[in-house]
PDB file of C-alpha atoms and ligand atoms in Angstrom:
ATOM      1  CA  MET A 224       5.191  23.777  24.043  1.00  0.00           C
ATOM      2  CA  ALA A 225       6.249  21.909  20.892  1.00  0.00           C
ATOM      3  CA  TYR A 226       3.839  22.077  17.938  1.00  0.00           C
ATOM      4  CA  GLU A 227       2.786  18.469  17.353  1.00  0.00           C
ATOM      5  CA  PRO A 228       0.111  18.453  14.627  1.00  0.00           C
ATOM      6  CA  LEU A 229       0.504  14.680  14.107  1.00  0.00           C
ATOM      7  CA  LYS A 230       0.170  13.647  17.743  1.00  0.00           C
ATOM      8  CA  GLY A 231      -1.436  10.208  18.120  1.00  0.00           C
ATOM      9  CA  GLN A 232      -0.979   9.312  14.448  1.00  0.00           C
ATOM     10  CA  LYS A 233       0.924   6.348  13.014  1.00  0.00           C
ATOM     11  CA  ALA A 234       3.018   6.995   9.910  1.00  0.00           C
ATOM     12  CA  LEU A 235       4.904   4.699   7.553  1.00  0.00           C
ATOM     13  CA  VAL A 236       7.678   6.101   5.347  1.00  0.00           C
ATOM     14  CA  THR A 237       9.073   3.829   2.643  1.00  0.00           C
ATOM     15  CA  GLY A 238      12.782   3.921   1.826  1.00  0.00           C
ATOM     16  CA  ALA A 239      13.417   5.849   5.042  1.00  0.00           C
ATOM     17  CA  SER A 240      16.949   4.623   5.781  1.00  0.00           C
ATOM     18  CA  SER A 241      18.520   7.476   3.799  1.00  0.00           C
ATOM     19  CA  GLY A 242      18.020  10.804   2.053  1.00  0.00           C
ATOM     20  CA  ILE A 243      14.555  12.311   1.731  1.00  0.00           C
ATOM     21  CA  GLY A 244      12.824   9.350   3.405  1.00  0.00           C
ATOM     22  CA  ALA A 245      15.010   9.696   6.506  1.00  0.00           C
ATOM     23  CA  GLY A 246      14.373  13.463   6.564  1.00  0.00           C
ATOM     24  CA  VAL A 247      10.624  12.933   6.287  1.00  0.00           C
ATOM     25  CA  ALA A 248      10.634  10.223   8.973  1.00  0.00           C
ATOM     26  CA  ARG A 249      12.487  12.528  11.404  1.00  0.00           C
ATOM     27  CA  ALA A 250      10.155  15.444  10.665  1.00  0.00           C
ATOM     28  CA  LEU A 251       7.014  13.335  11.186  1.00  0.00           C
ATOM     29  CA  GLY A 252       8.445  12.101  14.503  1.00  0.00           C
ATOM     30  CA  THR A 253       9.162  15.677  15.640  1.00  0.00           C
ATOM     31  CA  ALA A 254       5.571  16.554  14.686  1.00  0.00           C
ATOM     32  CA  GLY A 255       4.328  13.917  17.144  1.00  0.00           C
ATOM     33  CA  ALA A 256       3.713  10.879  14.920  1.00  0.00           C
ATOM     34  CA  ALA A 257       4.852   7.333  15.657  1.00  0.00           C
ATOM     35  CA  VAL A 258       7.002   6.429  12.656  1.00  0.00           C
ATOM     36  CA  VAL A 259       7.718   3.199  10.798  1.00  0.00           C
ATOM     37  CA  VAL A 260      11.103   3.460   9.099  1.00  0.00           C
ATOM     38  CA  ASN A 261      10.825   1.101   6.132  1.00  0.00           C
ATOM     39  CA  TYR A 262      14.019  -0.010   4.420  1.00  0.00           C
ATOM     40  CA  GLY A 263      14.832  -2.197   1.436  1.00  0.00           C
ATOM     41  CA  THR A 264      18.200  -3.669   2.404  1.00  0.00           C
ATOM     42  CA  ASN A 265      20.072  -1.403   4.825  1.00  0.00           C
ATOM     43  CA  ALA A 266      18.800  -2.497   8.252  1.00  0.00           C
ATOM     44  CA  GLN A 267      21.675  -0.774  10.048  1.00  0.00           C
ATOM     45  CA  ALA A 268      20.982   2.660   8.558  1.00  0.00           C
ATOM     46  CA  ALA A 269      17.247   2.227   9.237  1.00  0.00           C
ATOM     47  CA  GLY A 270      18.078   1.337  12.845  1.00  0.00           C
ATOM     48  CA  GLN A 271      20.020   4.588  13.180  1.00  0.00           C
ATOM     49  CA  VAL A 272      17.115   6.672  11.871  1.00  0.00           C
ATOM     50  CA  MET A 273      14.776   4.790  14.213  1.00  0.00           C
ATOM     51  CA  ASP A 274      17.062   5.499  17.196  1.00  0.00           C
ATOM     52  CA  GLU A 275      17.279   9.202  16.303  1.00  0.00           C
ATOM     53  CA  ILE A 276      13.484   9.441  16.216  1.00  0.00           C
ATOM     54  CA  LYS A 277      13.170   7.573  19.518  1.00  0.00           C
ATOM     55  CA  GLY A 278      15.801   9.938  20.941  1.00  0.00           C
ATOM     56  CA  THR A 279      13.388  12.842  20.402  1.00  0.00           C
ATOM     57  CA  GLY A 280      10.740  11.044  22.451  1.00  0.00           C
ATOM     58  CA  ALA A 281       8.619   9.744  19.548  1.00  0.00           C
ATOM     59  CA  GLN A 282       7.750   6.094  18.926  1.00  0.00           C
ATOM     60  CA  ALA A 283       9.544   4.408  16.026  1.00  0.00           C
ATOM     61  CA  MET A 284      10.196   0.999  14.528  1.00  0.00           C
ATOM     62  CA  ALA A 285      12.200  -0.200  11.546  1.00  0.00           C
ATOM     63  CA  VAL A 286      10.612  -2.717   9.179  1.00  0.00           C
ATOM     64  CA  GLY A 287      12.331  -4.246   6.147  1.00  0.00           C
ATOM     65  CA  ALA A 288      10.324  -4.814   2.954  1.00  0.00           C
ATOM     66  CA  ASP A 289      11.036  -4.510  -0.742  1.00  0.00           C
ATOM     67  CA  VAL A 290       8.177  -2.246  -1.850  1.00  0.00           C
ATOM     68  CA  SER A 291       8.082  -3.884  -5.272  1.00  0.00           C
ATOM     69  CA  LYS A 292       7.181  -7.296  -3.752  1.00  0.00           C
ATOM     70  CA  GLU A 293       3.503  -7.800  -2.992  1.00  0.00           C
ATOM     71  CA  ASP A 294       4.030 -10.414  -0.257  1.00  0.00           C
ATOM     72  CA  GLU A 295       6.653  -8.285   1.525  1.00  0.00           C
ATOM     73  CA  VAL A 296       4.454  -5.166   1.416  1.00  0.00           C
ATOM     74  CA  ARG A 297       1.490  -7.118   2.802  1.00  0.00           C
ATOM     75  CA  ALA A 298       3.632  -8.596   5.578  1.00  0.00           C
ATOM     76  CA  MET A 299       4.962  -5.130   6.496  1.00  0.00           C
ATOM     77  CA  PHE A 300       1.482  -3.620   6.846  1.00  0.00           C
ATOM     78  CA  GLN A 301       0.327  -6.647   8.859  1.00  0.00           C
ATOM     79  CA  GLU A 302       3.305  -6.291  11.182  1.00  0.00           C
ATOM     80  CA  VAL A 303       2.678  -2.567  11.680  1.00  0.00           C
ATOM     81  CA  CYS A 304      -1.071  -2.935  12.207  1.00  0.00           C
ATOM     82  CA  SER A 305      -0.656  -5.749  14.710  1.00  0.00           C
ATOM     83  CA  ALA A 306       1.973  -3.741  16.631  1.00  0.00           C
ATOM     84  CA  TRP A 307       0.334  -0.305  16.493  1.00  0.00           C
ATOM     85  CA  GLY A 308      -3.309  -1.052  15.626  1.00  0.00           C
ATOM     86  CA  THR A 309      -3.563   0.966  12.431  1.00  0.00           C
ATOM     87  CA  ILE A 310      -1.851   3.349  10.029  1.00  0.00           C
ATOM     88  CA  ASP A 311      -2.875   7.001   9.504  1.00  0.00           C
ATOM     89  CA  ILE A 312      -0.169   8.330   7.168  1.00  0.00           C
ATOM     90  CA  LEU A 313       1.714   6.683   4.306  1.00  0.00           C
ATOM     91  CA  VAL A 314       4.634   8.460   2.677  1.00  0.00           C
ATOM     92  CA  ASN A 315       5.443   6.617  -0.547  1.00  0.00           C
ATOM     93  CA  ASN A 316       9.078   7.650  -0.898  1.00  0.00           C
ATOM     94  CA  ALA A 317      11.184   4.641  -1.965  1.00  0.00           C
ATOM     95  CA  GLY A 318      12.659   5.170  -5.391  1.00  0.00           C
ATOM     96  CA  LEU A 319      15.727   4.642  -7.522  1.00  0.00           C
ATOM     97  CA  GLN A 320      17.420   5.551 -10.789  1.00  0.00           C
ATOM     98  CA  ARG A 321      18.941   3.183 -13.346  1.00  0.00           C
ATOM     99  CA  ASP A 322      20.127   5.631 -15.989  1.00  0.00           C
ATOM    100  CA  ALA A 323      21.113   4.773 -19.560  1.00  0.00           C
ATOM    101  CA  PRO A 324      20.925   6.271 -23.046  1.00  0.00           C
ATOM    102  CA  PHE A 325      17.586   5.139 -24.472  1.00  0.00           C
ATOM    103  CA  THR A 326      18.955   2.847 -27.185  1.00  0.00           C
ATOM    104  CA  GLU A 327      21.141   1.079 -24.610  1.00  0.00           C
ATOM    105  CA  MET A 328      18.564   0.832 -21.850  1.00  0.00           C
ATOM    106  CA  THR A 329      17.885  -2.779 -20.902  1.00  0.00           C
ATOM    107  CA  LEU A 330      14.477  -4.161 -20.033  1.00  0.00           C
ATOM    108  CA  GLU A 331      15.918  -4.896 -16.602  1.00  0.00           C
ATOM    109  CA  GLN A 332      16.769  -1.205 -16.096  1.00  0.00           C
ATOM    110  CA  TRP A 333      13.303  -0.204 -17.297  1.00  0.00           C
ATOM    111  CA  ASN A 334      11.442  -2.755 -15.158  1.00  0.00           C
ATOM    112  CA  GLY A 335      13.683  -2.159 -12.139  1.00  0.00           C
ATOM    113  CA  VAL A 336      12.740   1.517 -11.971  1.00  0.00           C
ATOM    114  CA  LEU A 337       9.052   1.080 -12.813  1.00  0.00           C
ATOM    115  CA  SER A 338       8.616  -1.741 -10.303  1.00  0.00           C
ATOM    116  CA  VAL A 339       9.924   0.318  -7.365  1.00  0.00           C
ATOM    117  CA  ASN A 340       8.961   3.908  -8.289  1.00  0.00           C
ATOM    118  CA  LEU A 341       5.470   3.156  -9.605  1.00  0.00           C
ATOM    119  CA  SER A 342       4.349  -0.384  -8.718  1.00  0.00           C
ATOM    120  CA  GLY A 343       5.843  -0.004  -5.233  1.00  0.00           C
ATOM    121  CA  MET A 344       3.680   3.072  -4.673  1.00  0.00           C
ATOM    122  CA  PHE A 345       0.620   1.168  -5.931  1.00  0.00           C
ATOM    123  CA  LEU A 346       1.251  -1.791  -3.598  1.00  0.00           C
ATOM    124  CA  CYS A 347       1.838   0.354  -0.490  1.00  0.00           C
ATOM    125  CA  ALA A 348      -1.038   2.745  -1.207  1.00  0.00           C
ATOM    126  CA  ARG A 349      -3.395  -0.199  -1.712  1.00  0.00           C
ATOM    127  CA  GLU A 350      -2.538  -1.747   1.663  1.00  0.00           C
ATOM    128  CA  ALA A 351      -2.764   1.648   3.381  1.00  0.00           C
ATOM    129  CA  ALA A 352      -6.117   2.495   1.766  1.00  0.00           C
ATOM    130  CA  ARG A 353      -7.579  -0.878   2.759  1.00  0.00           C
ATOM    131  CA  GLU A 354      -6.660  -0.250   6.387  1.00  0.00           C
ATOM    132  CA  MET A 355      -7.811   3.397   6.368  1.00  0.00           C
ATOM    133  CA  ILE A 356     -11.198   2.433   4.869  1.00  0.00           C
ATOM    134  CA  ARG A 357     -11.592  -0.430   7.367  1.00  0.00           C
ATOM    135  CA  ARG A 358     -10.897   1.866  10.306  1.00  0.00           C
ATOM    136  CA  GLY A 359     -12.613   5.076   9.135  1.00  0.00           C
ATOM    137  CA  ILE A 360     -12.330   8.508  10.701  1.00  0.00           C
ATOM    138  CA  ARG A 361     -11.461   9.059  14.353  1.00  0.00           C
ATOM    139  CA  PRO A 362     -12.259  12.771  14.830  1.00  0.00           C
ATOM    140  CA  GLU A 363     -10.068  13.027  17.897  1.00  0.00           C
ATOM    141  CA  ILE A 364      -7.037  12.000  15.766  1.00  0.00           C
ATOM    142  CA  SER A 365      -7.625  13.708  12.390  1.00  0.00           C
ATOM    143  CA  ARG A 366     -10.373  15.105  10.176  1.00  0.00           C
ATOM    144  CA  ALA A 367      -9.325  12.601   7.480  1.00  0.00           C
ATOM    145  CA  ALA A 368      -9.466   8.805   7.627  1.00  0.00           C
ATOM    146  CA  GLY A 369      -5.926   8.797   6.288  1.00  0.00           C
ATOM    147  CA  LYS A 370      -3.302  10.648   4.310  1.00  0.00           C
ATOM    148  CA  ILE A 371      -1.240   9.243   1.448  1.00  0.00           C
ATOM    149  CA  ILE A 372       1.696  11.314   0.188  1.00  0.00           C
ATOM    150  CA  CYS A 373       3.696  10.271  -2.873  1.00  0.00           C
ATOM    151  CA  ILE A 374       7.228  11.587  -3.317  1.00  0.00           C
ATOM    152  CA  SER A 375       7.193  12.287  -7.010  1.00  0.00           C
ATOM    153  CA  SER A 376       9.737  14.575  -8.712  1.00  0.00           C
ATOM    154  CA  VAL A 377       9.985  17.653 -10.890  1.00  0.00           C
ATOM    155  CA  HIS A 378      10.349  14.947 -13.553  1.00  0.00           C
ATOM    156  CA  GLU A 379       6.633  14.307 -13.359  1.00  0.00           C
ATOM    157  CA  VAL A 380       6.523  17.377 -15.654  1.00  0.00           C
ATOM    158  CA  ILE A 381      10.121  17.949 -16.889  1.00  0.00           C
ATOM    159  CA  PRO A 382      11.183  15.432 -19.540  1.00  0.00           C
ATOM    160  CA  TRP A 383      14.628  13.912 -18.843  1.00  0.00           C
ATOM    161  CA  ALA A 384      16.785  12.558 -21.655  1.00  0.00           C
ATOM    162  CA  GLY A 385      18.959   9.662 -20.546  1.00  0.00           C
ATOM    163  CA  HIS A 386      16.502   8.840 -17.769  1.00  0.00           C
ATOM    164  CA  VAL A 387      13.331   7.812 -19.630  1.00  0.00           C
ATOM    165  CA  ASN A 388      12.536   5.007 -17.171  1.00  0.00           C
ATOM    166  CA  TYR A 389      12.706   7.433 -14.226  1.00  0.00           C
ATOM    167  CA  ALA A 390      10.702  10.198 -15.949  1.00  0.00           C
ATOM    168  CA  ALA A 391       8.072   7.671 -17.092  1.00  0.00           C
ATOM    169  CA  SER A 392       7.761   6.355 -13.535  1.00  0.00           C
ATOM    170  CA  LYS A 393       7.258   9.850 -12.085  1.00  0.00           C
ATOM    171  CA  GLY A 394       4.817  10.814 -14.857  1.00  0.00           C
ATOM    172  CA  GLY A 395       2.940   7.660 -13.846  1.00  0.00           C
ATOM    173  CA  VAL A 396       2.986   8.709 -10.183  1.00  0.00           C
ATOM    174  CA  LYS A 397       1.241  11.966 -11.144  1.00  0.00           C
ATOM    175  CA  LEU A 398      -1.840  10.201 -12.539  1.00  0.00           C
ATOM    176  CA  LEU A 399      -1.687   7.392  -9.974  1.00  0.00           C
ATOM    177  CA  MET A 400      -1.933  10.068  -7.277  1.00  0.00           C
ATOM    178  CA  GLN A 401      -4.679  12.077  -8.999  1.00  0.00           C
ATOM    179  CA  SER A 402      -6.790   9.019  -9.853  1.00  0.00           C
ATOM    180  CA  LEU A 403      -6.386   7.670  -6.331  1.00  0.00           C
ATOM    181  CA  ALA A 404      -7.373  11.060  -4.927  1.00  0.00           C
ATOM    182  CA  GLN A 405     -10.535  10.977  -7.017  1.00  0.00           C
ATOM    183  CA  GLU A 406     -11.373   7.413  -5.981  1.00  0.00           C
ATOM    184  CA  LEU A 407     -10.556   7.662  -2.277  1.00  0.00           C
ATOM    185  CA  ALA A 408     -12.091  11.084  -1.563  1.00  0.00           C
ATOM    186  CA  PRO A 409     -15.481   9.599  -0.538  1.00  0.00           C
ATOM    187  CA  HIS A 410     -13.620   7.641   2.142  1.00  0.00           C
ATOM    188  CA  ARG A 411     -12.045  10.892   3.362  1.00  0.00           C
ATOM    189  CA  ILE A 412      -8.557   9.698   2.502  1.00  0.00           C
ATOM    190  CA  ARG A 413      -6.445  12.602   1.284  1.00  0.00           C
ATOM    191  CA  VAL A 414      -3.913  11.842  -1.444  1.00  0.00           C
ATOM    192  CA  ASN A 415      -1.245  14.310  -2.581  1.00  0.00           C
ATOM    193  CA  SER A 416       2.291  14.388  -3.964  1.00  0.00           C
ATOM    194  CA  ILE A 417       5.438  16.302  -3.181  1.00  0.00           C
ATOM    195  CA  ALA A 418       7.641  16.924  -6.221  1.00  0.00           C
ATOM    196  CA  PRO A 419      11.173  17.660  -5.031  1.00  0.00           C
ATOM    197  CA  GLY A 420      13.666  19.476  -7.212  1.00  0.00           C
ATOM    198  CA  ALA A 421      17.365  18.823  -6.556  1.00  0.00           C
ATOM    199  CA  ILE A 422      17.758  17.584  -2.996  1.00  0.00           C
ATOM    200  CA  GLN A 423      21.204  16.648  -1.686  1.00  0.00           C
ATOM    201  CA  THR A 424      20.993  12.852  -1.189  1.00  0.00           C
ATOM    202  CA  PRO A 425      22.863   9.731  -2.313  1.00  0.00           C
ATOM    203  CA  ILE A 426      20.593   9.323  -5.389  1.00  0.00           C
ATOM    204  CA  ASN A 427      22.119  12.370  -7.149  1.00  0.00           C
ATOM    205  CA  ARG A 428      25.605  12.493  -5.575  1.00  0.00           C
ATOM    206  CA  ALA A 429      27.277  13.008  -8.963  1.00  0.00           C
ATOM    207  CA  ALA A 430      25.292  16.237  -9.430  1.00  0.00           C
ATOM    208  CA  TRP A 431      26.622  17.954  -6.273  1.00  0.00           C
ATOM    209  CA  GLU A 432      29.797  16.281  -5.021  1.00  0.00           C
ATOM    210  CA  THR A 433      32.262  18.433  -6.975  1.00  0.00           C
ATOM    211  CA  PRO A 434      32.193  22.284  -7.113  1.00  0.00           C
ATOM    212  CA  GLU A 435      31.953  22.095 -10.936  1.00  0.00           C
ATOM    213  CA  ALA A 436      28.949  19.765 -10.855  1.00  0.00           C
ATOM    214  CA  LEU A 437      27.240  21.861  -8.190  1.00  0.00           C
ATOM    215  CA  ALA A 438      27.787  25.101 -10.165  1.00  0.00           C
ATOM    216  CA  LYS A 439      26.202  23.464 -13.223  1.00  0.00           C
ATOM    217  CA  LEU A 440      23.261  22.236 -11.151  1.00  0.00           C
ATOM    218  CA  LEU A 441      22.699  25.647  -9.547  1.00  0.00           C
ATOM    219  CA  LYS A 442      22.089  27.141 -13.004  1.00  0.00           C
ATOM    220  CA  LEU A 443      18.850  25.105 -12.985  1.00  0.00           C
ATOM    221  CA  ILE A 444      17.725  26.416  -9.569  1.00  0.00           C
ATOM    222  CA  PRO A 445      16.528  30.056  -9.537  1.00  0.00           C
ATOM    223  CA  TYR A 446      16.542  30.153  -5.722  1.00  0.00           C
ATOM    224  CA  GLY A 447      20.304  29.520  -5.785  1.00  0.00           C
ATOM    225  CA  ARG A 448      20.745  26.620  -3.393  1.00  0.00           C
ATOM    226  CA  ILE A 449      20.430  22.863  -3.460  1.00  0.00           C
ATOM    227  CA  GLY A 450      17.598  21.458  -1.341  1.00  0.00           C
ATOM    228  CA  VAL A 451      18.024  19.348   1.793  1.00  0.00           C
ATOM    229  CA  PRO A 452      15.817  16.504   3.090  1.00  0.00           C
ATOM    230  CA  GLU A 453      14.471  18.822   5.832  1.00  0.00           C
ATOM    231  CA  ASP A 454      12.857  20.981   3.101  1.00  0.00           C
ATOM    232  CA  ILE A 455      10.787  17.962   2.074  1.00  0.00           C
ATOM    233  CA  GLY A 456      10.214  16.870   5.697  1.00  0.00           C
ATOM    234  CA  ARG A 457       8.506  20.165   6.553  1.00  0.00           C
ATOM    235  CA  ALA A 458       6.280  19.962   3.469  1.00  0.00           C
ATOM    236  CA  ALA A 459       5.332  16.365   4.350  1.00  0.00           C
ATOM    237  CA  VAL A 460       4.341  17.338   7.895  1.00  0.00           C
ATOM    238  CA  TRP A 461       2.032  20.033   6.527  1.00  0.00           C
ATOM    239  CA  LEU A 462       0.465  17.725   3.927  1.00  0.00           C
ATOM    240  CA  ALA A 463      -0.044  14.995   6.548  1.00  0.00           C
ATOM    241  CA  SER A 464      -1.637  17.348   9.073  1.00  0.00           C
ATOM    242  CA  ASP A 465      -5.119  18.816   9.323  1.00  0.00           C
ATOM    243  CA  ASP A 466      -3.551  22.209   8.494  1.00  0.00           C
ATOM    244  CA  SER A 467      -3.890  21.078   4.857  1.00  0.00           C
ATOM    245  CA  ASP A 468      -7.252  19.334   5.289  1.00  0.00           C
ATOM    246  CA  TYR A 469      -8.741  20.892   2.134  1.00  0.00           C
ATOM    247  CA  VAL A 470      -5.701  20.080  -0.043  1.00  0.00           C
ATOM    248  CA  HIS A 471      -6.435  16.983  -2.091  1.00  0.00           C
ATOM    249  CA  GLY A 472      -5.121  15.585  -5.375  1.00  0.00           C
ATOM    250  CA  GLN A 473      -2.345  18.164  -5.628  1.00  0.00           C
ATOM    251  CA  THR A 474       1.353  18.071  -6.358  1.00  0.00           C
ATOM    252  CA  LEU A 475       3.338  20.460  -4.178  1.00  0.00           C
ATOM    253  CA  PHE A 476       6.570  21.403  -5.968  1.00  0.00           C
ATOM    254  CA  VAL A 477       9.411  21.933  -3.483  1.00  0.00           C
ATOM    255  CA  ASP A 478      12.119  22.787  -5.958  1.00  0.00           C
ATOM    256  CA  GLY A 479      13.606  26.268  -5.449  1.00  0.00           C
ATOM    257  CA  GLY A 480      11.909  27.255  -8.701  1.00  0.00           C
ATOM    258  CA  MET A 481      13.380  24.499 -10.890  1.00  0.00           C
ATOM    259  CA  THR A 482      10.089  24.217 -12.781  1.00  0.00           C
ATOM    260  CA  LEU A 483      10.148  27.946 -13.719  1.00  0.00           C
ATOM    261  CA  TYR A 484      12.051  27.395 -17.004  1.00  0.00           C
ATOM    262  CA  PRO A 485      15.168  29.073 -15.471  1.00  0.00           C
ATOM    263  CA  GLU A 486      16.897  29.562 -18.847  1.00  0.00           C
ATOM    264  CA  PHE A 487      14.167  32.081 -19.745  1.00  0.00           C
ATOM    265  CA  ALA A 488      15.334  34.313 -16.866  1.00  0.00           C
ATOM    266  CA  ARG A 489      18.243  35.211 -19.139  1.00  0.00           C
ATOM    267  CA  GLY A 490      16.102  36.006 -22.196  1.00  0.00           C
ATOM    268  CA  GLY A 491      13.790  33.907 -24.341  1.00  0.00           C
TER     269      GLY A 491
HETATM  270  P1  NAD B 135      18.042   7.783  -1.715  1.00  0.00           P
HETATM  271  O1  NAD B 135      18.717   6.880  -2.645  1.00  0.00           O
HETATM  272  O2  NAD B 135      18.793   8.340  -0.565  1.00  0.00           O
HETATM  273  O3  NAD B 135      16.721   7.134  -1.146  1.00  0.00           O
HETATM  274  C1  NAD B 135      15.947   6.184  -1.810  1.00  0.00           C
HETATM  275  C2  NAD B 135      15.534   5.177  -0.785  1.00  0.00           C
HETATM  276  O4  NAD B 135      14.658   4.205  -1.394  1.00  0.00           O
HETATM  277  C3  NAD B 135      16.750   4.408  -0.225  1.00  0.00           C
HETATM  278  O5  NAD B 135      16.659   4.386   1.165  1.00  0.00           O
HETATM  279  C4  NAD B 135      16.586   3.023  -0.822  1.00  0.00           C
HETATM  280  O6  NAD B 135      17.115   2.013   0.004  1.00  0.00           O
HETATM  281  C5  NAD B 135      15.071   2.932  -0.917  1.00  0.00           C
HETATM  282  N1  NAD B 135      14.644   1.883  -1.841  1.00  0.00           N
HETATM  283  C6  NAD B 135      15.060   1.667  -3.118  1.00  0.00           C
HETATM  284  N2  NAD B 135      14.469   0.572  -3.603  1.00  0.00           N
HETATM  285  C7  NAD B 135      13.657   0.088  -2.629  1.00  0.00           C
HETATM  286  C8  NAD B 135      12.780  -1.022  -2.519  1.00  0.00           C
HETATM  287  N3  NAD B 135      12.626  -1.874  -3.552  1.00  0.00           N
HETATM  288  N4  NAD B 135      12.105  -1.208  -1.366  1.00  0.00           N
HETATM  289  C9  NAD B 135      12.247  -0.358  -0.317  1.00  0.00           C
HETATM  290  N5  NAD B 135      13.071   0.700  -0.361  1.00  0.00           N
HETATM  291  C10 NAD B 135      13.772   0.916  -1.493  1.00  0.00           C
HETATM  292  O7  NAD B 135      17.470   8.975  -2.638  1.00  0.00           O
HETATM  293  P2  NAD B 135      16.418  10.135  -2.287  1.00  0.00           P
HETATM  294  O8  NAD B 135      16.849  11.293  -3.076  1.00  0.00           O
HETATM  295  O9  NAD B 135      16.225  10.264  -0.840  1.00  0.00           O
HETATM  296  O10 NAD B 135      15.094   9.573  -2.974  1.00  0.00           O
HETATM  297  C11 NAD B 135      13.855   9.437  -2.309  1.00  0.00           C
HETATM  298  C12 NAD B 135      12.717   9.709  -3.272  1.00  0.00           C
HETATM  299  O11 NAD B 135      12.780  11.070  -3.684  1.00  0.00           O
HETATM  300  C13 NAD B 135      12.759   8.881  -4.545  1.00  0.00           C
HETATM  301  O12 NAD B 135      11.440   8.473  -4.893  1.00  0.00           O
HETATM  302  C14 NAD B 135      13.298   9.851  -5.562  1.00  0.00           C
HETATM  303  O13 NAD B 135      12.876   9.533  -6.860  1.00  0.00           O
HETATM  304  C15 NAD B 135      12.672  11.132  -5.082  1.00  0.00           C
HETATM  305  N6  NAD B 135      13.315  12.359  -5.556  1.00  0.00           N
HETATM  306  C16 NAD B 135      14.592  12.689  -5.182  1.00  0.00           C
HETATM  307  C17 NAD B 135      15.149  13.869  -5.652  1.00  0.00           C
HETATM  308  C18 NAD B 135      16.531  14.332  -5.266  1.00  0.00           C
HETATM  309  O14 NAD B 135      16.998  15.344  -5.821  1.00  0.00           O
HETATM  310  N7  NAD B 135      17.206  13.690  -4.350  1.00  0.00           N
HETATM  311  C19 NAD B 135      14.425  14.702  -6.505  1.00  0.00           C
HETATM  312  C20 NAD B 135      13.146  14.323  -6.860  1.00  0.00           C
HETATM  313  C21 NAD B 135      12.603  13.163  -6.386  1.00  0.00           C
END
């Protein structure tokens, strides 16, 4: 029989029409959850992910909302809760890069990244926490009243020249997650992050689409391969399930060793 640790649970994954979000949404569906595939603009791609999840026998729906807009986030949670009754799992995944050398970075590039990568996580986590607190624990569903997982990045600890807006947003996610974990623990809401290393998705296409770029990237990955969305999907299933019930306020690095200072493997 299939192992379905999330059976009976309702999950919402932001930015799930592509890349890591799509991989996480599929994995949660396979683990037995009903999955909301949130998308910012690409309704067609979200519809495809939704259909794939439904094809495996799980429940799914696609809901559009810009996670940086308070009214759209509220409307999305209202829509989900009126359709499915509640929400048990939030995966805060939506994110973007707007890279520029620091002295040329515009306020628009700065605000654009912070508003999605950090404020978007705040807005979605707030709506999810309100609903999880309202509903409380249902022991037959999960030991926790809810699970919030933030998709951070190795750049919550590795500084990144040329990407200060992105690194600042992920550094912010680290303390957003930890502070939330501290505050929501009495409500039995578990809050954790996954920090991916290099995962093959549209966000970092330039880093893997040519053999030269890939070879350069692999020098930063001791384990010797680029990651795939399924690597993050499996970690998300574990963090969302009762198998990790005592894991709280942690960042799980899923990075093939990228945070191991790989250059020191060749002498320091
Ligand atoms: P991606 O570009 O494929 O996915 C990002 C998703 O976020 C897209 O579906 C996009 O439409 C959505 N999105 C962007 N702005 C949005 C908004 N305002 N509202 C709703 N959705 C919005 O890239 P990805 O690699 O899958 O990135 C997913 C997350 O993983 C991001 O938070 C990213 O920072 C993080 N991450 C990725 C990597 C990597 O190597 N790919 C590494 C570390 C962290």
